[in-house]
């Protein structure tokens, strides 16, 4: 169970980060080129949000079966354990909240430019937050 979840969370991370990056770049390019916000733009942004929520869900379950998650909360002196048991989960939850706020704010926008702007700003902030607290060392080992 633990190994399967850890592998799923690790492999899925590549897909989530790639799709989030693509959605943010797509919104920035739409904003800069003043394109219409088309159905495909909505689908890209929605897809990125759904995939990141799936990763969040896998992360929540993993948190309670991994020795590096909840069980490691007492070891805050160890910076690697502090990262996986506190900083990574907390910052990722905040990042997903930011992305979700961006998604809901874009829906309330009337203008094409306004929609792109909300996705561009909120998804980019979310992505930067996620990247700032990834356990890079264990991921590439
Ligand atoms: C979009 C959000 C997230 C991304 C992209 C992400 C990505 C990653 C990556 C790349 C790793 C390293 C995997 C490895 O060592 O092979 C990892 C580990 C971990 N993540 Fe996440 N994560 C996210 C959200 C979360 C959340 C919300 C939680 C908990 C509530 C969480 C809990 C964990 C735990 C406990 C580990 C250590 C697992 C272990 O090696 O035992 N993650 N995550």
Coordinates of C-alpha atoms and ligand atoms in Angstrom, one line a residue:
X1 CA 0.0 0.0 0.0
X2 CA 2.7 2.5 1.0
X3 CA 5.0 1.7 -1.9
X4 CA 2.1 1.9 -4.4
X5 CA 1.0 5.3 -3.1
X6 CA 4.5 6.6 -2.9
X7 CA 5.1 5.6 -6.5
X8 CA 1.7 7.0 -7.7
X9 CA 2.4 10.3 -5.9
X10 CA 5.9 10.5 -7.3
X11 CA 5.0 9.7 -10.9
X12 CA 1.8 11.7 -10.9
X13 CA 3.8 14.8 -9.7
X14 CA 5.5 15.0 -13.2
X15 CA 2.1 15.1 -14.9
X16 CA 0.6 17.6 -12.5
X17 CA 3.6 19.9 -12.7
X18 CA 3.7 19.7 -16.5
X19 CA -0.1 20.4 -16.9
X20 CA 0.0 23.2 -14.4
X21 CA 2.9 24.8 -16.1
X22 CA 1.2 24.5 -19.5
X23 CA -2.0 26.0 -18.1
X24 CA -0.1 29.0 -16.6
X25 CA 1.9 29.6 -19.8
X26 CA -1.2 29.2 -22.0
X27 CA -3.0 31.9 -19.8
X28 CA 0.0 34.2 -20.0
X29 CA 0.2 33.9 -23.7
X30 CA -3.5 34.5 -24.1
X31 CA -3.2 37.6 -22.0
X32 CA -0.2 38.9 -23.9
X33 CA -1.7 38.2 -27.3
X34 CA -5.2 39.4 -26.3
X35 CA -6.8 36.2 -27.6
X36 CA -10.4 35.2 -27.0
X37 CA -10.8 32.9 -24.0
X38 CA -12.0 29.8 -25.9
X39 CA -13.4 26.5 -24.8
X40 CA -10.0 24.9 -25.0
X41 CA -8.6 27.4 -22.6
X42 CA -11.3 26.6 -20.1
X43 CA -10.6 22.9 -20.5
X44 CA -6.8 23.3 -20.0
X45 CA -7.3 25.3 -16.8
X46 CA -10.0 22.9 -15.5
X47 CA -7.9 19.8 -16.3
X48 CA -4.9 21.3 -14.4
X49 CA -7.1 22.0 -11.4
X50 CA -8.6 18.5 -11.4
X51 CA -5.2 16.8 -11.7
X52 CA -3.7 18.9 -8.9
X53 CA -6.7 18.0 -6.6
X54 CA -6.1 14.3 -7.4
X55 CA -2.5 14.7 -6.4
X56 CA -3.6 16.5 -3.2
X57 CA -5.9 13.5 -2.4
X58 CA -3.1 11.0 -3.0
X59 CA -0.9 13.2 -0.8
X60 CA -3.4 13.2 2.0
X61 CA -3.6 9.4 2.1
X62 CA 0.1 9.0 1.7
X63 CA 0.6 11.4 4.6
X64 CA -0.9 8.8 7.0
X65 CA 0.8 5.7 5.7
X66 CA 4.3 7.1 5.1
X67 CA 6.9 7.2 7.8
X68 CA 7.9 10.6 6.4
X69 CA 4.4 12.1 6.9
X70 CA 2.3 12.3 10.1
X71 CA 4.5 9.9 12.0
X72 CA 7.5 12.2 11.5
X73 CA 5.8 15.3 13.0
X74 CA 7.7 15.0 16.2
X75 CA 11.1 15.3 14.4
X76 CA 11.1 19.0 13.5
X77 CA 14.8 19.3 14.2
X78 CA 15.5 17.1 11.1
X79 CA 15.1 19.4 8.0
X80 CA 14.3 16.5 5.6
X81 CA 11.5 15.2 7.9
X82 CA 10.2 18.7 8.5
X83 CA 9.9 19.2 4.8
X84 CA 7.9 16.0 4.1
X85 CA 5.8 16.0 7.3
X86 CA 5.0 19.8 7.6
X87 CA 6.3 22.2 5.0
X88 CA 5.5 20.2 1.8
X89 CA 1.9 19.3 2.8
X90 CA 1.1 22.7 4.3
X91 CA 2.4 24.7 1.3
X92 CA 0.7 22.4 -1.2
X93 CA -2.6 22.8 0.5
X94 CA -2.2 26.6 0.3
X95 CA -1.1 26.3 -3.3
X96 CA -4.2 24.3 -4.2
X97 CA -6.4 26.8 -2.4
X98 CA -4.7 29.6 -4.5
X99 CA -5.3 27.7 -7.7
X100 CA -8.9 27.0 -6.8
X101 CA -9.5 30.7 -6.0
X102 CA -8.0 31.6 -9.4
X103 CA -10.4 29.1 -11.1
X104 CA -13.5 30.5 -9.4
X105 CA -12.4 34.1 -9.9
X106 CA -11.9 33.6 -13.6
X107 CA -15.5 32.4 -13.9
X108 CA -16.8 35.7 -12.5
X109 CA -14.8 37.7 -15.0
X110 CA -16.7 38.9 -18.1
X111 CA -13.8 39.9 -20.3
X112 CA -11.5 37.5 -22.1
X113 CA -8.5 39.4 -20.8
X114 CA -9.8 39.3 -17.2
X115 CA -10.2 35.5 -17.4
X116 CA -6.7 35.0 -18.7
X117 CA -5.3 37.3 -16.0
X118 CA -6.9 35.5 -13.1
X119 CA -5.7 32.1 -14.3
X120 CA -2.2 33.4 -15.2
X121 CA -1.7 35.1 -11.8
X122 CA -3.2 32.5 -9.5
X123 CA -1.9 29.4 -11.3
X124 CA 1.6 30.8 -11.5
X125 CA 1.6 31.6 -7.8
X126 CA 0.3 28.1 -7.0
X127 CA 2.9 26.5 -9.2
X128 CA 5.7 28.6 -7.6
X129 CA 4.5 27.6 -4.1
X130 CA 4.4 23.9 -5.0
X131 CA 7.9 24.1 -6.5
X132 CA 9.3 25.9 -3.5
X133 CA 8.5 23.0 -1.1
X134 CA 9.0 19.8 -3.2
X135 CA 11.2 17.0 -1.7
X136 CA 13.5 17.3 -4.7
X137 CA 16.3 15.1 -3.2
X138 CA 14.2 12.1 -2.5
X139 CA 12.2 12.5 -5.8
X140 CA 15.3 12.1 -7.9
X141 CA 16.8 9.3 -5.9
Ligands
LIG1 C1 0.2 19.3 -6.2 C2 0.6 18.9 -5.0 C3 1.8 17.9 -4.7 C4 2.9 17.6 -5.5 C5 3.2 18.0 -6.9 C6 3.6 16.6 -4.7 C7 4.8 16.0 -5.1 C8 5.6 15.2 -4.3 C9 6.9 14.6 -4.7 C10 7.5 14.8 -6.1 C11 7.3 13.9 -3.6 C12 8.6 13.1 -3.6 C13 8.3 11.7 -4.0 C14 9.4 10.7 -3.8 O1 10.3 10.8 -2.9 O2 9.5 9.8 -4.6 C15 6.3 14.0 -2.6 C16 6.5 13.3 -1.4 C17 5.5 13.4 -0.4 N1 4.3 14.1 -0.4 FE1 3.7 15.3 -1.9 N2 3.0 16.5 -3.5 C18 1.9 17.2 -3.4 C19 1.0 17.3 -2.4 C20 1.1 16.7 -1.2 C21 0.1 16.8 -0.1 C22 -1.1 17.8 -0.1 C23 0.5 16.0 0.9 C24 -0.1 15.7 2.3 C25 -1.1 16.2 2.8 C26 1.7 15.3 0.4 C27 2.5 14.4 1.2 C28 3.7 13.9 0.8 C29 4.5 13.0 1.6 C30 4.1 12.5 3.1 C31 5.6 12.7 0.9 C32 6.8 11.8 1.4 C33 6.4 10.4 0.9 C34 7.4 9.3 1.2 O3 8.5 9.3 0.4 O4 7.2 8.5 2.1 N3 2.0 15.8 -0.8 N4 5.3 14.8 -3.0

